[in-house]
Amino acid sequence: MAQKTRVALVLGSGGARGLVHGGIIRWLEDNNFEIVSISGASVGALMGGFYAAGKLQNYLSWLEESSRFDMLKLLDFKGSGGLISGEKLMEKLQELLEGDPDIEDLPIKYTAVASDINTEKEVWINQGSLLKAMRASISLPLFFTPYEYKNKLLVDGGVLNPVPIAPSFGREVDLTIAVNLSGESTTEALVQEKQEEDSKVTELMKEYWQKLSFPQTLTEKNTLSYVANRSFETMQGSLARMKLSAYPPDILLEVPRNICKMFEFDKASELVAYGYKLCQRNESLLSYSHQSS
């Protein structure tokens, strides 16, 4: 049997676009690559954590069977410093993870990256509770309550490092593959809209805003959530380009920033399929695959 190509995988942040990571991981497994190290920010830390624990399929299967309305039920609007406390969501993730393993016991080297809003520094979490590491890294500002970890107040890893390559340095690997979820926009129609379901979710969110006596829009076209999301994604895109220029990986996979909206986790099947096809089209990956066959 041919020797597998050992990979350090760097999984970027970018909301529901991160489900593309699932397809990329599947392609690598199918083509004689061995993922021995994972570093991730935000959704990259989440997907990478499930994979490192051997439970990624649990998470993807749940998403594929759930509607956006089902997922909205997991959002507990009682956060402090953010709309969502995240408690109900983390209970569900623990159920899918079938426990809460310690990072140092995982068969794959794993690092979740979060951002300390007081010291303005990255925090690398590579030991202790996997669930706590993921929760810290996905703490999207304004949406999730910041996470207190070892006397630090942490928010989304993408705030400071959307594509965290540095934690992979020093790994004994054949190549480093990074996935940037802030690539150039595409005109290709990738995912069909689900208008009826979108309408239900929109109405539910409107009811919530009204209860808070919070303005629904800044203008007719630019909702508060749209402006916040676009601002955050603009910042992430700029940071990603800077980080990748300073620390270029062996192979960079670019995912268009407009393939789906920030919270469209109900489009798991389409996004996983996109990730798989993205690898199939990458000549550098194909070259390594052929070498190890």
Tab-separated table of C-alpha atoms in Angstrom:
chain	number	residue	atom	x	y	z
A	1	MET	CA	0.000	0.000	0.000
A	2	ALA	CA	1.306	3.478	-0.925
A	3	GLN	CA	2.498	5.711	1.898
A	4	LYS	CA	0.025	8.455	2.745
A	5	THR	CA	0.863	12.136	2.427
A	6	ARG	CA	0.905	13.658	5.931
A	7	VAL	CA	-1.003	16.934	6.108
A	8	ALA	CA	-1.276	19.871	8.483
A	9	LEU	CA	-4.745	21.263	7.752
A	10	VAL	CA	-5.585	24.902	8.481
A	11	LEU	CA	-9.321	25.612	8.533
A	12	GLY	CA	-10.452	29.211	8.189
A	13	SER	CA	-13.376	31.117	9.692
A	14	GLY	CA	-16.442	32.229	7.763
A	15	GLY	CA	-19.759	31.051	9.210
A	16	ALA	CA	-21.744	28.454	7.288
A	17	ARG	CA	-19.193	28.547	4.462
A	18	GLY	CA	-17.085	26.449	6.815
A	19	LEU	CA	-19.195	23.412	5.975
A	20	VAL	CA	-17.037	23.296	2.852
A	21	HIS	CA	-14.318	22.026	5.228
A	22	GLY	CA	-16.275	18.776	5.514
A	23	GLY	CA	-16.022	18.088	1.782
A	24	ILE	CA	-12.331	18.953	1.740
A	25	ILE	CA	-11.650	16.524	4.585
A	26	ARG	CA	-13.597	13.782	2.811
A	27	TRP	CA	-11.630	14.278	-0.405
A	28	LEU	CA	-8.309	14.140	1.430
A	29	GLU	CA	-9.320	10.900	3.148
A	30	ASP	CA	-10.440	9.403	-0.166
A	31	ASN	CA	-7.175	10.269	-1.913
A	32	ASN	CA	-4.461	8.874	0.327
A	33	PHE	CA	-3.815	11.900	2.540
A	34	GLU	CA	-3.464	11.601	6.309
A	35	ILE	CA	-4.486	14.624	8.374
A	36	VAL	CA	-2.158	14.634	11.390
A	37	SER	CA	-2.615	18.238	12.526
A	38	ILE	CA	-5.523	20.683	12.502
A	39	SER	CA	-5.620	24.342	13.463
A	40	GLY	CA	-8.810	26.321	13.070
A	41	ALA	CA	-10.588	29.548	13.843
A	42	SER	CA	-14.317	29.835	14.495
A	43	VAL	CA	-16.198	27.349	12.279
A	44	GLY	CA	-12.800	25.938	11.311
A	45	ALA	CA	-12.153	25.100	14.961
A	46	LEU	CA	-15.627	23.570	15.217
A	47	MET	CA	-15.328	21.370	12.133
A	48	GLY	CA	-11.736	20.490	12.932
A	49	GLY	CA	-12.629	19.564	16.500
A	50	PHE	CA	-15.367	17.186	15.406
A	51	TYR	CA	-13.020	15.585	12.892
A	52	ALA	CA	-10.156	15.230	15.375
A	53	ALA	CA	-12.582	13.494	17.760
A	54	GLY	CA	-13.784	11.149	15.006
A	55	LYS	CA	-17.331	12.544	15.118
A	56	LEU	CA	-17.531	14.828	12.078
A	57	GLN	CA	-20.147	12.673	10.375
A	58	ASN	CA	-22.399	12.993	13.449
A	59	TYR	CA	-22.351	16.763	13.055
A	60	LEU	CA	-22.842	16.781	9.282
A	61	SER	CA	-25.663	14.228	9.403
A	62	TRP	CA	-27.500	16.306	11.996
A	63	LEU	CA	-27.167	19.436	9.865
A	64	GLU	CA	-28.345	17.629	6.740
A	65	GLU	CA	-31.454	16.409	8.578
A	66	SER	CA	-32.261	19.794	10.163
A	67	SER	CA	-33.991	22.859	8.759
A	68	ARG	CA	-32.911	26.402	9.518
A	69	PHE	CA	-35.994	26.680	11.715
A	70	ASP	CA	-34.820	23.640	13.732
A	71	MET	CA	-31.452	25.272	14.292
A	72	LEU	CA	-33.007	28.556	15.326
A	73	LYS	CA	-34.670	26.730	18.224
A	74	LEU	CA	-31.211	26.129	19.699
A	75	LEU	CA	-30.509	29.836	20.010
A	76	ASP	CA	-31.189	31.004	23.568
A	77	PHE	CA	-31.648	34.772	23.445
A	78	LYS	CA	-30.340	35.467	26.924
A	79	GLY	CA	-26.739	36.365	26.313
A	80	SER	CA	-24.670	39.050	28.043
A	81	GLY	CA	-22.420	40.954	25.677
A	82	GLY	CA	-24.065	39.082	22.804
A	83	LEU	CA	-27.551	38.013	21.734
A	84	ILE	CA	-26.974	34.299	22.312
A	85	SER	CA	-25.620	32.629	25.459
A	86	GLY	CA	-24.774	29.482	23.478
A	87	GLU	CA	-25.759	27.084	26.267
A	88	LYS	CA	-28.418	25.166	24.316
A	89	LEU	CA	-26.202	24.950	21.259
A	90	MET	CA	-23.273	23.586	23.257
A	91	GLU	CA	-25.526	20.954	24.849
A	92	LYS	CA	-26.431	19.781	21.361
A	93	LEU	CA	-22.806	19.779	20.227
A	94	GLN	CA	-21.831	17.728	23.278
A	95	GLU	CA	-24.541	15.226	22.388
A	96	LEU	CA	-23.220	14.971	18.819
A	97	LEU	CA	-19.653	14.745	20.070
A	98	GLU	CA	-20.776	11.959	22.437
A	99	GLY	CA	-18.969	13.542	25.351
A	100	ASP	CA	-16.237	16.111	25.866
A	101	PRO	CA	-12.759	14.663	25.281
A	102	ASP	CA	-9.561	16.404	26.300
A	103	ILE	CA	-7.658	17.822	23.352
A	104	GLU	CA	-4.415	16.129	24.379
A	105	ASP	CA	-6.131	12.730	24.139
A	106	LEU	CA	-7.216	13.215	20.524
A	107	PRO	CA	-5.448	11.157	17.840
A	108	ILE	CA	-4.807	14.342	15.824
A	109	LYS	CA	-2.883	17.420	16.970
A	110	TYR	CA	-5.493	20.140	17.379
A	111	THR	CA	-5.433	23.867	18.078
A	112	ALA	CA	-8.430	26.191	18.333
A	113	VAL	CA	-7.679	29.892	17.943
A	114	ALA	CA	-9.661	32.540	19.823
A	115	SER	CA	-9.169	36.282	20.396
A	116	ASP	CA	-8.600	37.922	23.778
A	117	ILE	CA	-10.477	41.231	23.583
A	118	ASN	CA	-8.648	42.719	26.571
A	119	THR	CA	-5.043	42.003	25.565
A	120	GLU	CA	-5.838	42.107	21.812
A	121	LYS	CA	-3.892	38.888	21.298
A	122	GLU	CA	-4.559	35.463	19.808
A	123	VAL	CA	-5.113	32.617	22.233
A	124	TRP	CA	-4.172	29.106	21.107
A	125	ILE	CA	-6.093	26.387	22.908
A	126	ASN	CA	-4.465	22.975	22.494
A	127	GLN	CA	-5.232	21.246	25.763
A	128	GLY	CA	-8.172	20.666	28.061
A	129	SER	CA	-11.861	20.487	27.120
A	130	LEU	CA	-12.500	20.245	23.378
A	131	LEU	CA	-15.981	21.718	23.789
A	132	LYS	CA	-14.672	24.749	25.677
A	133	ALA	CA	-12.021	25.310	23.019
A	134	MET	CA	-14.616	25.234	20.244
A	135	ARG	CA	-17.022	27.471	22.194
A	136	ALA	CA	-14.320	30.082	22.724
A	137	SER	CA	-13.313	30.091	19.062
A	138	ILE	CA	-16.868	30.469	17.676
A	139	SER	CA	-17.816	33.455	19.857
A	140	LEU	CA	-18.889	35.735	17.025
A	141	PRO	CA	-18.981	39.323	18.383
A	142	LEU	CA	-22.474	40.706	19.081
A	143	PHE	CA	-24.030	37.309	18.323
A	144	PHE	CA	-22.517	35.027	20.988
A	145	THR	CA	-21.683	35.973	24.555
A	146	PRO	CA	-17.878	36.260	24.891
A	147	TYR	CA	-16.420	33.169	26.547
A	148	GLU	CA	-14.487	33.331	29.824
A	149	TYR	CA	-11.498	30.999	29.684
A	150	LYS	CA	-8.647	30.986	32.228
A	151	ASN	CA	-9.379	34.573	33.280
A	152	LYS	CA	-9.479	35.700	29.664
A	153	LEU	CA	-12.493	37.105	27.817
A	154	LEU	CA	-12.468	35.447	24.420
A	155	VAL	CA	-14.291	36.059	21.155
A	156	ASP	CA	-14.182	34.557	17.668
A	157	GLY	CA	-10.721	33.536	16.472
A	158	GLY	CA	-11.433	35.156	13.115
A	159	VAL	CA	-11.292	38.596	14.711
A	160	LEU	CA	-7.483	38.408	14.751
A	161	ASN	CA	-6.583	35.417	12.583
A	162	PRO	CA	-9.135	34.032	10.090
A	163	VAL	CA	-6.650	31.480	8.652
A	164	PRO	CA	-4.437	30.373	11.585
A	165	ILE	CA	-1.363	28.824	9.972
A	166	ALA	CA	1.173	29.530	12.715
A	167	PRO	CA	-0.071	26.766	15.076
A	168	SER	CA	0.873	24.225	12.392
A	169	PHE	CA	4.545	25.263	12.380
A	170	GLY	CA	6.942	22.555	13.494
A	171	ARG	CA	4.629	19.661	12.676
A	172	GLU	CA	6.226	16.659	11.012
A	173	VAL	CA	4.190	16.763	7.815
A	174	ASP	CA	4.680	16.575	4.066
A	175	LEU	CA	2.630	19.666	3.304
A	176	THR	CA	0.403	22.315	4.820
A	177	ILE	CA	-3.029	22.921	3.289
A	178	ALA	CA	-4.924	26.090	4.231
A	179	VAL	CA	-8.579	26.848	3.494
A	180	ASN	CA	-9.519	30.516	3.178
A	181	LEU	CA	-13.280	31.143	3.331
A	182	SER	CA	-12.913	34.783	2.244
A	183	GLY	CA	-12.018	34.203	-1.395
A	184	GLU	CA	-13.159	36.351	-4.296
A	185	SER	CA	-16.893	36.338	-4.979
A	186	THR	CA	-18.232	34.147	-7.778
A	187	THR	CA	-21.084	34.588	-10.225
A	188	GLU	CA	-21.702	30.839	-10.278
A	189	ALA	CA	-25.049	29.752	-8.775
A	190	LEU	CA	-23.961	27.381	-6.030
A	191	VAL	CA	-26.850	27.029	-3.625
A	192	GLN	CA	-30.548	27.511	-4.287
A	193	GLU	CA	-32.481	29.770	-1.964
A	194	LYS	CA	-35.217	28.325	0.228
A	195	GLN	CA	-37.645	31.206	0.091
A	196	GLU	CA	-40.522	29.759	2.100
A	197	GLU	CA	-38.324	28.709	4.996
A	198	ASP	CA	-36.399	31.977	4.900
A	199	SER	CA	-39.703	33.794	5.333
A	200	LYS	CA	-40.546	31.824	8.489
A	201	VAL	CA	-37.159	32.535	10.034
A	202	THR	CA	-37.362	36.215	9.126
A	203	GLU	CA	-40.753	36.560	10.799
A	204	LEU	CA	-39.490	34.876	13.965
A	205	MET	CA	-36.487	37.185	14.095
A	206	LYS	CA	-38.720	40.227	13.584
A	207	GLU	CA	-40.806	39.178	16.584
A	208	TYR	CA	-37.651	38.950	18.671
A	209	TRP	CA	-36.402	42.390	17.628
A	210	GLN	CA	-39.809	43.856	18.490
A	211	LYS	CA	-39.698	42.345	21.971
A	212	LEU	CA	-36.370	44.090	22.535
A	213	SER	CA	-37.749	47.360	21.107
A	214	PHE	CA	-34.694	47.237	18.848
A	215	PRO	CA	-34.745	48.874	15.389
A	216	GLN	CA	-35.222	46.294	12.652
A	217	THR	CA	-33.226	48.130	10.008
A	218	LEU	CA	-30.780	50.908	9.486
A	219	THR	CA	-32.325	51.532	6.082
A	220	GLU	CA	-34.866	49.656	4.052
A	221	LYS	CA	-32.158	47.658	2.267
A	222	ASN	CA	-29.478	47.366	4.932
A	223	THR	CA	-30.573	45.421	7.975
A	224	LEU	CA	-28.528	45.505	11.157
A	225	SER	CA	-27.466	41.894	10.714
A	226	TYR	CA	-26.439	42.524	7.095
A	227	VAL	CA	-24.267	45.507	7.984
A	228	ALA	CA	-22.654	43.678	10.926
A	229	ASN	CA	-21.970	40.542	8.878
A	230	ARG	CA	-20.562	42.409	5.898
A	231	SER	CA	-18.344	44.533	8.142
A	232	PHE	CA	-16.986	41.460	9.901
A	233	GLU	CA	-16.412	39.614	6.631
A	234	THR	CA	-14.652	42.623	5.120
A	235	MET	CA	-12.303	42.680	8.092
A	236	GLN	CA	-11.713	38.931	7.858
A	237	GLY	CA	-10.950	39.097	4.160
A	238	SER	CA	-8.338	41.795	4.694
A	239	LEU	CA	-6.722	39.947	7.608
A	240	ALA	CA	-6.700	36.664	5.698
A	241	ARG	CA	-4.842	38.210	2.764
A	242	MET	CA	-2.267	39.719	5.113
A	243	LYS	CA	-1.708	36.472	7.065
A	244	LEU	CA	-1.475	34.329	3.934
A	245	SER	CA	1.009	36.739	2.389
A	246	ALA	CA	3.208	36.542	5.493
A	247	TYR	CA	2.877	32.762	5.956
A	248	PRO	CA	1.981	31.122	2.628
A	249	PRO	CA	0.920	27.463	2.907
A	250	ASP	CA	2.047	24.775	0.474
A	251	ILE	CA	-1.488	24.630	-0.951
A	252	LEU	CA	-4.182	27.272	-0.553
A	253	LEU	CA	-7.835	26.489	-1.228
A	254	GLU	CA	-9.934	29.622	-1.765
A	255	VAL	CA	-13.687	29.487	-1.122
A	256	PRO	CA	-15.806	32.329	-2.599
A	257	ARG	CA	-17.208	34.534	0.142
A	258	ASN	CA	-20.650	34.650	-1.482
A	259	ILE	CA	-21.449	30.935	-1.829
A	260	CYS	CA	-23.914	31.226	1.062
A	261	LYS	CA	-24.955	33.536	3.869
A	262	MET	CA	-23.321	33.570	7.285
A	263	PHE	CA	-25.923	31.385	9.055
A	264	GLU	CA	-27.130	29.080	6.265
A	265	PHE	CA	-26.045	25.902	8.032
A	266	ASP	CA	-29.085	24.131	6.594
A	267	LYS	CA	-27.256	23.936	3.254
A	268	ALA	CA	-24.789	21.359	4.523
A	269	SER	CA	-25.146	18.845	1.685
A	270	GLU	CA	-24.499	21.413	-1.046
A	271	LEU	CA	-21.581	23.012	0.779
A	272	VAL	CA	-19.873	19.708	1.591
A	273	ALA	CA	-20.234	18.716	-2.063
A	274	TYR	CA	-18.693	22.033	-3.102
A	275	GLY	CA	-15.670	21.392	-0.871
A	276	TYR	CA	-15.144	17.969	-2.420
A	277	LYS	CA	-15.335	19.355	-5.966
A	278	LEU	CA	-12.991	22.201	-5.038
A	279	CYS	CA	-10.281	19.633	-4.253
A	280	GLN	CA	-11.002	17.676	-7.435
A	281	ARG	CA	-10.258	20.808	-9.468
A	282	ASN	CA	-7.008	21.674	-7.680
A	283	GLU	CA	-4.011	20.618	-9.764
A	284	SER	CA	-1.549	20.821	-6.873
A	285	LEU	CA	-3.640	18.484	-4.734
A	286	LEU	CA	-4.108	16.102	-7.619
A	287	SER	CA	-0.356	16.050	-8.161
A	288	TYR	CA	0.307	15.049	-4.555
A	289	SER	CA	-2.486	12.483	-4.740
A	290	HIS	CA	-0.931	10.835	-7.802
A	291	GLN	CA	2.514	10.826	-6.209
A	292	SER	CA	1.221	8.925	-3.167
A	293	SER	CA	-0.879	6.448	-5.168
